[in-house]
Amino acid sequence: MVSRTTDSISVLQLGVVVLAATLGGQLIITSRNLIKSGGEAAWISVIAGGIVYGLVAVMMIKIGRHFPNDTFVEYMPKIWGKFAGGLIILWFYLLFIAQAAVILQGFGKFIKYFMFDKTPQIVIPATMVLACAYCALHKINIIVKVLSILAVLTTPVLGVWLLALQNFNAEMLLPIIPFNWPKFAQGLQSAWNVFAGYEIIMVVLPLVSWKSPGLSPETGVVWTFAILTVFFAVVIAIIIGVLGAEQAALFTAPAVTVIKGVEVPGTFAERLENLLMIFWIPLVFDTIVVFMYTLAKVVQIKFSLQDHRPALVMQIPIIFFLTELNNHLPNYEIASKYIMYAGIVFSLIVIPLSLLMVLWKQRSLAGDGYEQ
Amino acid sequence: MNNKNLFWFNTVTLVLICSLFITGCWDQKELQDRAFIMTVGIDVADEGLGATGSPPYEVSVQVLKLAAGASEKQSAQEAKTYVLSGRGESIFEIIRQLYSNSSKALWFEHLQAIIISRKAIEKKGLKPVLDFFIRDSETRWKIKLFTTQNKVRQFLEYQPPTGEAGGIFLDELIDQYTRNPEIAGRLLDLGYINLLLDTKKEVFMPQISMQKKKIQITGADVYRGNTYLGHYDEYSIKGQKFIIGGVESAIIAVPYPPGTDTIMALEIFKIVSKLEPHVNEDEIYFTLDIFIRGNVGEKQITREVIDLDDSKQIIAFEEAINNEIKTNIMYGLNQSRRIGADFLQFSDKLRAHYPETWARLKEKWSNIYPTIPLYVRVESHVRHRGEHL
């Protein structure tokens, strides 16, 4: 059971944590695969992905409501039994630690390529991991304050992308009809990458003071997903509208390339893609902080530790090792692909089944005359 | 350690750790240690064959001369740039070979223009020539591309009369397309040409030539892959820009009254073009609606002959402008049809609005395109007569 006296956040802050977990590396790193899979209608796949994963997030809260003081580390064994529940916890842990490594590797690659081409790549994720670890050592309410300040940076990031509208051609988004269902399905599959990280809800939910009047966690999460979906769909539509779907898929980072065509005469910052990268750094910082905190919290609860800090310090070399393991390009691409599959199965099968199991058990208990 | 001491210990440790990261970085390179490349010229050698059996590249780079302490007068007289050249099979390799002539690192961040000879495109293909510049993060998307029938090096050695570096001169020269619609310039930089090449579309590049020791833009060359398809003259470029909505401002001078040799000109400041595909069973046609707003810019006729107070005269003048623009558009379209290069976005429009028709026709599009009718409607409105009637 997690102590709520010192570790407590509001529903609004839960939204900030989910935003921080999803807004970081994912869009810039994965936009190419998403557009390659989804074609001209990739932005529609993102909207559909927002609805699907938003519903899964609501399911997570519904499960959490049955175990108000437990994280999923405590309630999964109660739902699935000790062995299967343990496997799900391990699955979650491996998924997050691998995802953190992929984001850090992608971050290191892009920062090196676009900004610091002479800097040894190893230094970039290493510095980031250490900086994130320092922040993640604190309690969640302190972390949320840091995230809230840095989340403000989302606005200029979107602003930089909106500048690309000067080269936007709406016809690049066509044709929508006849609707290409196979492409849409592929795009929907890749859309998990964009929203990846929202699963932290299952760990931080018990820390939310949801009994206080006001916004319910469900409403908070729906609003968060609405913001995320609009943000991601707008950016993907801009990329396709400027570069074209076929061409965007030929660039390593179309989300950055799209800015290269922007010209704002008279401004001191001529290379706006560098500006985007600068704003991107704190967003990745936010994401990795949330990931590291979540991972440490899972270990703390699983092994009944007093504090998440020892677990956090212990996982620094693991994350760093996994990041370096992905240094070779084929490894990185294979890891990204299998992490995506593992994430999709976790979201679309494990969570709905867990909710069904909870409801089924509740009905059985009610049938036997018990009251919750 | 009490709480207060712990706070100060943590703060000092954090500051010390942070200071490690502000000592500089691996990428640090002082301004005076860089050689700024302003223009790159790519040609093929007249003699000899490379290892691949084709003639090797001849690459020239125009480097900015950074002279400290020169007086303004001296500075205006002296050449602002110098040229380095090399020969080889790979453009990247040649550029590294040029380090044997340069004490400073060749720096492409401020590259303004790339000039490629027609011969180099025909022998090597445009995509292979541009690959290095697209792949390298140092080069920008908005680098201007030119082609020429002449040897490239002379353009890099050219010293503009304005005293600026040659690359900057070329960059600003092509930007005049906003004032002169006969210059092909909009969306023809490195990034956009690469997008066209990625989709295997025709590419057109502004052509430059050296006339009386001065650089001049003389229309544009059209390529498909490494095949030269033909040349668009300036009047044709203007017509095509009306079709694709690429004209930002223009002066349209027409004989007025019609059939006479006196001239009246309209200064256009607003143009809206709308090109739409239509598919009616097996019949495909396009419509083009152009709406123009402008002012009377010049009238070489006395007030006794043409009185601009008379609104009938204004309407007749607008009609003359409409006819001239229609003629210009059909001239541009016919040149495009003759060359067989669909740079007018007909295929893009058809793909976007009639994907099934496009899927049926895309394989034989190059044959169908020259036969597709275009119906043009131009509506021009005179907003002001100018300060004097």
mmCIF file of N, CA and C in Angstrom, chain A residues 113-172:
data_model
loop_
_atom_site.group_PDB
_atom_site.id
_atom_site.type_symbol
_atom_site.label_atom_id
_atom_site.label_comp_id
_atom_site.label_asym_id
_atom_site.label_seq_id
_atom_site.Cartn_x
_atom_site.Cartn_y
_atom_site.Cartn_z
ATOM 1 N N TYR A 113 23.085 14.095 -34.225
ATOM 2 C CA TYR A 113 23.039 14.344 -35.666
ATOM 3 C C TYR A 113 22.727 15.807 -35.989
ATOM 4 N N PHE A 114 21.733 16.360 -35.283
ATOM 5 C CA PHE A 114 21.295 17.705 -35.643
ATOM 6 C C PHE A 114 22.051 18.814 -34.922
ATOM 7 N N MET A 115 22.616 18.511 -33.734
ATOM 8 C CA MET A 115 23.224 19.601 -32.963
ATOM 9 C C MET A 115 24.699 19.415 -32.638
ATOM 10 N N PHE A 116 25.067 18.250 -32.121
ATOM 11 C CA PHE A 116 26.433 18.080 -31.623
ATOM 12 C C PHE A 116 27.117 16.929 -32.348
ATOM 13 N N ASP A 117 27.468 17.145 -33.593
ATOM 14 C CA ASP A 117 27.970 16.015 -34.384
ATOM 15 C C ASP A 117 29.334 15.503 -33.953
ATOM 16 N N LYS A 118 30.077 16.301 -33.195
ATOM 17 C CA LYS A 118 31.400 15.831 -32.760
ATOM 18 C C LYS A 118 31.351 15.198 -31.360
ATOM 19 N N THR A 119 30.265 15.389 -30.656
ATOM 20 C CA THR A 119 30.141 14.864 -29.296
ATOM 21 C C THR A 119 29.964 13.346 -29.343
ATOM 22 N N PRO A 120 30.725 12.596 -28.541
ATOM 23 C CA PRO A 120 30.500 11.147 -28.517
ATOM 24 C C PRO A 120 29.052 10.870 -28.099
ATOM 25 N N GLN A 121 28.388 9.994 -28.848
ATOM 26 C CA GLN A 121 26.955 9.806 -28.614
ATOM 27 C C GLN A 121 26.639 9.316 -27.209
ATOM 28 N N ILE A 122 27.546 8.534 -26.660
ATOM 29 C CA ILE A 122 27.326 7.945 -25.337
ATOM 30 C C ILE A 122 27.110 9.020 -24.262
ATOM 31 N N VAL A 123 27.730 10.177 -24.485
ATOM 32 C CA VAL A 123 27.675 11.249 -23.476
ATOM 33 C C VAL A 123 26.249 11.818 -23.359
ATOM 34 N N ILE A 124 25.541 11.861 -24.467
ATOM 35 C CA ILE A 124 24.230 12.531 -24.470
ATOM 36 C C ILE A 124 23.214 11.757 -23.614
ATOM 37 N N PRO A 125 22.965 10.451 -23.889
ATOM 38 C CA PRO A 125 22.023 9.747 -22.993
ATOM 39 C C PRO A 125 22.552 9.623 -21.567
ATOM 40 N N ALA A 126 23.894 9.509 -21.416
ATOM 41 C CA ALA A 126 24.448 9.361 -20.064
ATOM 42 C C ALA A 126 24.133 10.601 -19.225
ATOM 43 N N THR A 127 24.341 11.773 -19.808
ATOM 44 C CA THR A 127 24.065 13.020 -19.088
ATOM 45 C C THR A 127 22.573 13.108 -18.763
ATOM 46 N N MET A 128 21.766 12.731 -19.755
ATOM 47 C CA MET A 128 20.317 12.818 -19.559
ATOM 48 C C MET A 128 19.856 11.871 -18.445
ATOM 49 N N VAL A 129 20.377 10.648 -18.444
ATOM 50 C CA VAL A 129 19.972 9.680 -17.409
ATOM 51 C C VAL A 129 20.329 10.214 -16.020
ATOM 52 N N LEU A 130 21.525 10.779 -15.894
ATOM 53 C CA LEU A 130 21.952 11.275 -14.580
ATOM 54 C C LEU A 130 21.081 12.454 -14.134
ATOM 55 N N ALA A 131 20.802 13.369 -15.076
ATOM 56 C CA ALA A 131 19.978 14.530 -14.732
ATOM 57 C C ALA A 131 18.566 14.077 -14.344
ATOM 58 N N CYS A 132 18.025 13.125 -15.112
ATOM 59 C CA CYS A 132 16.671 12.631 -14.837
ATOM 60 C C CYS A 132 16.636 11.898 -13.496
ATOM 61 N N ALA A 133 17.678 11.124 -13.232
ATOM 62 C CA ALA A 133 17.719 10.363 -11.982
ATOM 63 C C ALA A 133 17.698 11.313 -10.787
ATOM 64 N N TYR A 134 18.417 12.422 -10.893
ATOM 65 C CA TYR A 134 18.448 13.386 -9.788
ATOM 66 C C TYR A 134 17.031 13.899 -9.508
ATOM 67 N N CYS A 135 16.296 14.201 -10.575
ATOM 68 C CA CYS A 135 14.922 14.702 -10.385
ATOM 69 C C CYS A 135 14.008 13.594 -9.851
ATOM 70 N N ALA A 136 14.173 12.375 -10.409
ATOM 71 C CA ALA A 136 13.272 11.266 -10.041
ATOM 72 C C ALA A 136 13.500 10.766 -8.616
ATOM 73 N N LEU A 137 14.600 11.185 -8.002
ATOM 74 C CA LEU A 137 14.869 10.773 -6.622
ATOM 75 C C LEU A 137 13.883 11.399 -5.638
ATOM 76 N N HIS A 138 13.231 12.476 -6.092
ATOM 77 C CA HIS A 138 12.327 13.196 -5.190
ATOM 78 C C HIS A 138 10.953 12.543 -5.143
ATOM 79 N N LYS A 139 10.111 13.108 -4.287
ATOM 80 C CA LYS A 139 8.745 12.588 -4.178
ATOM 81 C C LYS A 139 7.920 13.106 -5.350
ATOM 82 N N ILE A 140 6.802 12.420 -5.584
ATOM 83 C CA ILE A 140 6.014 12.708 -6.788
ATOM 84 C C ILE A 140 5.524 14.155 -6.845
ATOM 85 N N ASN A 141 5.162 14.725 -5.686
ATOM 86 C CA ASN A 141 4.646 16.106 -5.738
ATOM 87 C C ASN A 141 5.723 17.104 -6.143
ATOM 88 N N ILE A 142 6.975 16.818 -5.778
ATOM 89 C CA ILE A 142 8.087 17.692 -6.213
ATOM 90 C C ILE A 142 8.327 17.468 -7.711
ATOM 91 N N ILE A 143 8.322 16.214 -8.115
ATOM 92 C CA ILE A 143 8.554 15.899 -9.533
ATOM 93 C C ILE A 143 7.502 16.585 -10.390
ATOM 94 N N VAL A 144 6.238 16.532 -9.942
ATOM 95 C CA VAL A 144 5.152 17.131 -10.730
ATOM 96 C C VAL A 144 5.365 18.632 -10.885
ATOM 97 N N LYS A 145 5.897 19.271 -9.846
ATOM 98 C CA LYS A 145 6.146 20.719 -9.958
ATOM 99 C C LYS A 145 7.177 20.990 -11.053
ATOM 100 N N VAL A 146 8.226 20.169 -11.084
ATOM 101 C CA VAL A 146 9.256 20.332 -12.138
ATOM 102 C C VAL A 146 8.626 20.083 -13.510
ATOM 103 N N LEU A 147 7.817 19.007 -13.591
ATOM 104 C CA LEU A 147 7.188 18.668 -14.873
ATOM 105 C C LEU A 147 6.269 19.801 -15.341
ATOM 106 N N SER A 148 5.532 20.393 -14.387
ATOM 107 C CA SER A 148 4.583 21.454 -14.745
ATOM 108 C C SER A 148 5.308 22.641 -15.366
ATOM 109 N N ILE A 149 6.470 22.967 -14.784
ATOM 110 C CA ILE A 149 7.225 24.111 -15.328
ATOM 111 C C ILE A 149 7.703 23.770 -16.744
ATOM 112 N N LEU A 150 8.269 22.587 -16.887
ATOM 113 C CA LEU A 150 8.828 22.217 -18.190
ATOM 114 C C LEU A 150 7.740 21.947 -19.232
ATOM 115 N N ALA A 151 6.541 21.523 -18.743
ATOM 116 C CA ALA A 151 5.441 21.247 -19.688
ATOM 117 C C ALA A 151 5.029 22.510 -20.435
ATOM 118 N N VAL A 152 5.300 23.669 -19.838
ATOM 119 C CA VAL A 152 4.977 24.935 -20.500
ATOM 120 C C VAL A 152 5.713 25.024 -21.842
ATOM 121 N N LEU A 153 6.840 24.300 -21.920
ATOM 122 C CA LEU A 153 7.639 24.337 -23.151
ATOM 123 C C LEU A 153 6.940 23.663 -24.333
ATOM 124 N N THR A 154 5.881 22.929 -24.062
ATOM 125 C CA THR A 154 5.137 22.292 -25.145
ATOM 126 C C THR A 154 4.604 23.343 -26.110
ATOM 127 N N THR A 155 4.200 24.475 -25.547
ATOM 128 C CA THR A 155 3.589 25.512 -26.380
ATOM 129 C C THR A 155 4.545 26.003 -27.471
ATOM 130 N N PRO A 156 5.792 26.422 -27.117
ATOM 131 C CA PRO A 156 6.683 26.834 -28.210
ATOM 132 C C PRO A 156 7.003 25.715 -29.185
ATOM 133 N N VAL A 157 7.031 24.460 -28.704
ATOM 134 C CA VAL A 157 7.300 23.348 -29.626
ATOM 135 C C VAL A 157 6.212 23.297 -30.688
ATOM 136 N N LEU A 158 4.958 23.379 -30.243
ATOM 137 C CA LEU A 158 3.851 23.371 -31.194
ATOM 138 C C LEU A 158 3.935 24.603 -32.094
ATOM 139 N N GLY A 159 4.325 25.736 -31.487
ATOM 140 C CA GLY A 159 4.469 26.973 -32.261
ATOM 141 C C GLY A 159 5.470 26.814 -33.385
ATOM 142 N N VAL A 160 6.596 26.142 -33.100
ATOM 143 C CA VAL A 160 7.612 25.929 -34.146
ATOM 144 C C VAL A 160 7.005 25.088 -35.266
ATOM 145 N N TRP A 161 6.250 24.044 -34.900
ATOM 146 C CA TRP A 161 5.639 23.200 -35.936
ATOM 147 C C TRP A 161 4.584 23.983 -36.731
ATOM 148 N N LEU A 162 3.864 24.860 -36.028
ATOM 149 C CA LEU A 162 2.826 25.622 -36.734
ATOM 150 C C LEU A 162 3.423 26.555 -37.790
ATOM 151 N N LEU A 163 4.676 26.965 -37.575
ATOM 152 C CA LEU A 163 5.329 27.819 -38.579
ATOM 153 C C LEU A 163 5.424 27.114 -39.930
ATOM 154 N N ALA A 164 5.465 25.783 -39.880
ATOM 155 C CA ALA A 164 5.570 25.018 -41.131
ATOM 156 C C ALA A 164 4.294 25.119 -41.954
ATOM 157 N N LEU A 165 3.236 25.689 -41.381
ATOM 158 C CA LEU A 165 1.983 25.841 -42.134
ATOM 159 C C LEU A 165 2.176 26.723 -43.365
ATOM 160 N N GLN A 166 3.218 27.553 -43.365
ATOM 161 C CA GLN A 166 3.465 28.402 -44.542
ATOM 162 C C GLN A 166 3.733 27.566 -45.795
ATOM 163 N N ASN A 167 4.143 26.305 -45.614
ATOM 164 C CA ASN A 167 4.397 25.426 -46.766
ATOM 165 C C ASN A 167 3.335 24.337 -46.887
ATOM 166 N N PHE A 168 2.259 24.486 -46.153
ATOM 167 C CA PHE A 168 1.246 23.426 -46.052
ATOM 168 C C PHE A 168 0.361 23.389 -47.303
ATOM 169 N N ASN A 169 0.120 22.176 -47.790
ATOM 170 C CA ASN A 169 -0.781 21.990 -48.928
ATOM 171 C C ASN A 169 -1.803 20.921 -48.520
ATOM 172 N N ALA A 170 -3.032 21.359 -48.304
ATOM 173 C CA ALA A 170 -4.062 20.442 -47.766
ATOM 174 C C ALA A 170 -4.295 19.252 -48.695
ATOM 175 N N GLU A 171 -4.026 19.430 -49.992
ATOM 176 C CA GLU A 171 -4.276 18.318 -50.928
ATOM 177 C C GLU A 171 -3.339 17.131 -50.699
ATOM 178 N N MET A 172 -2.235 17.388 -49.998
ATOM 179 C CA MET A 172 -1.316 16.290 -49.671
ATOM 180 C C MET A 172 -1.979 15.286 -48.723
#
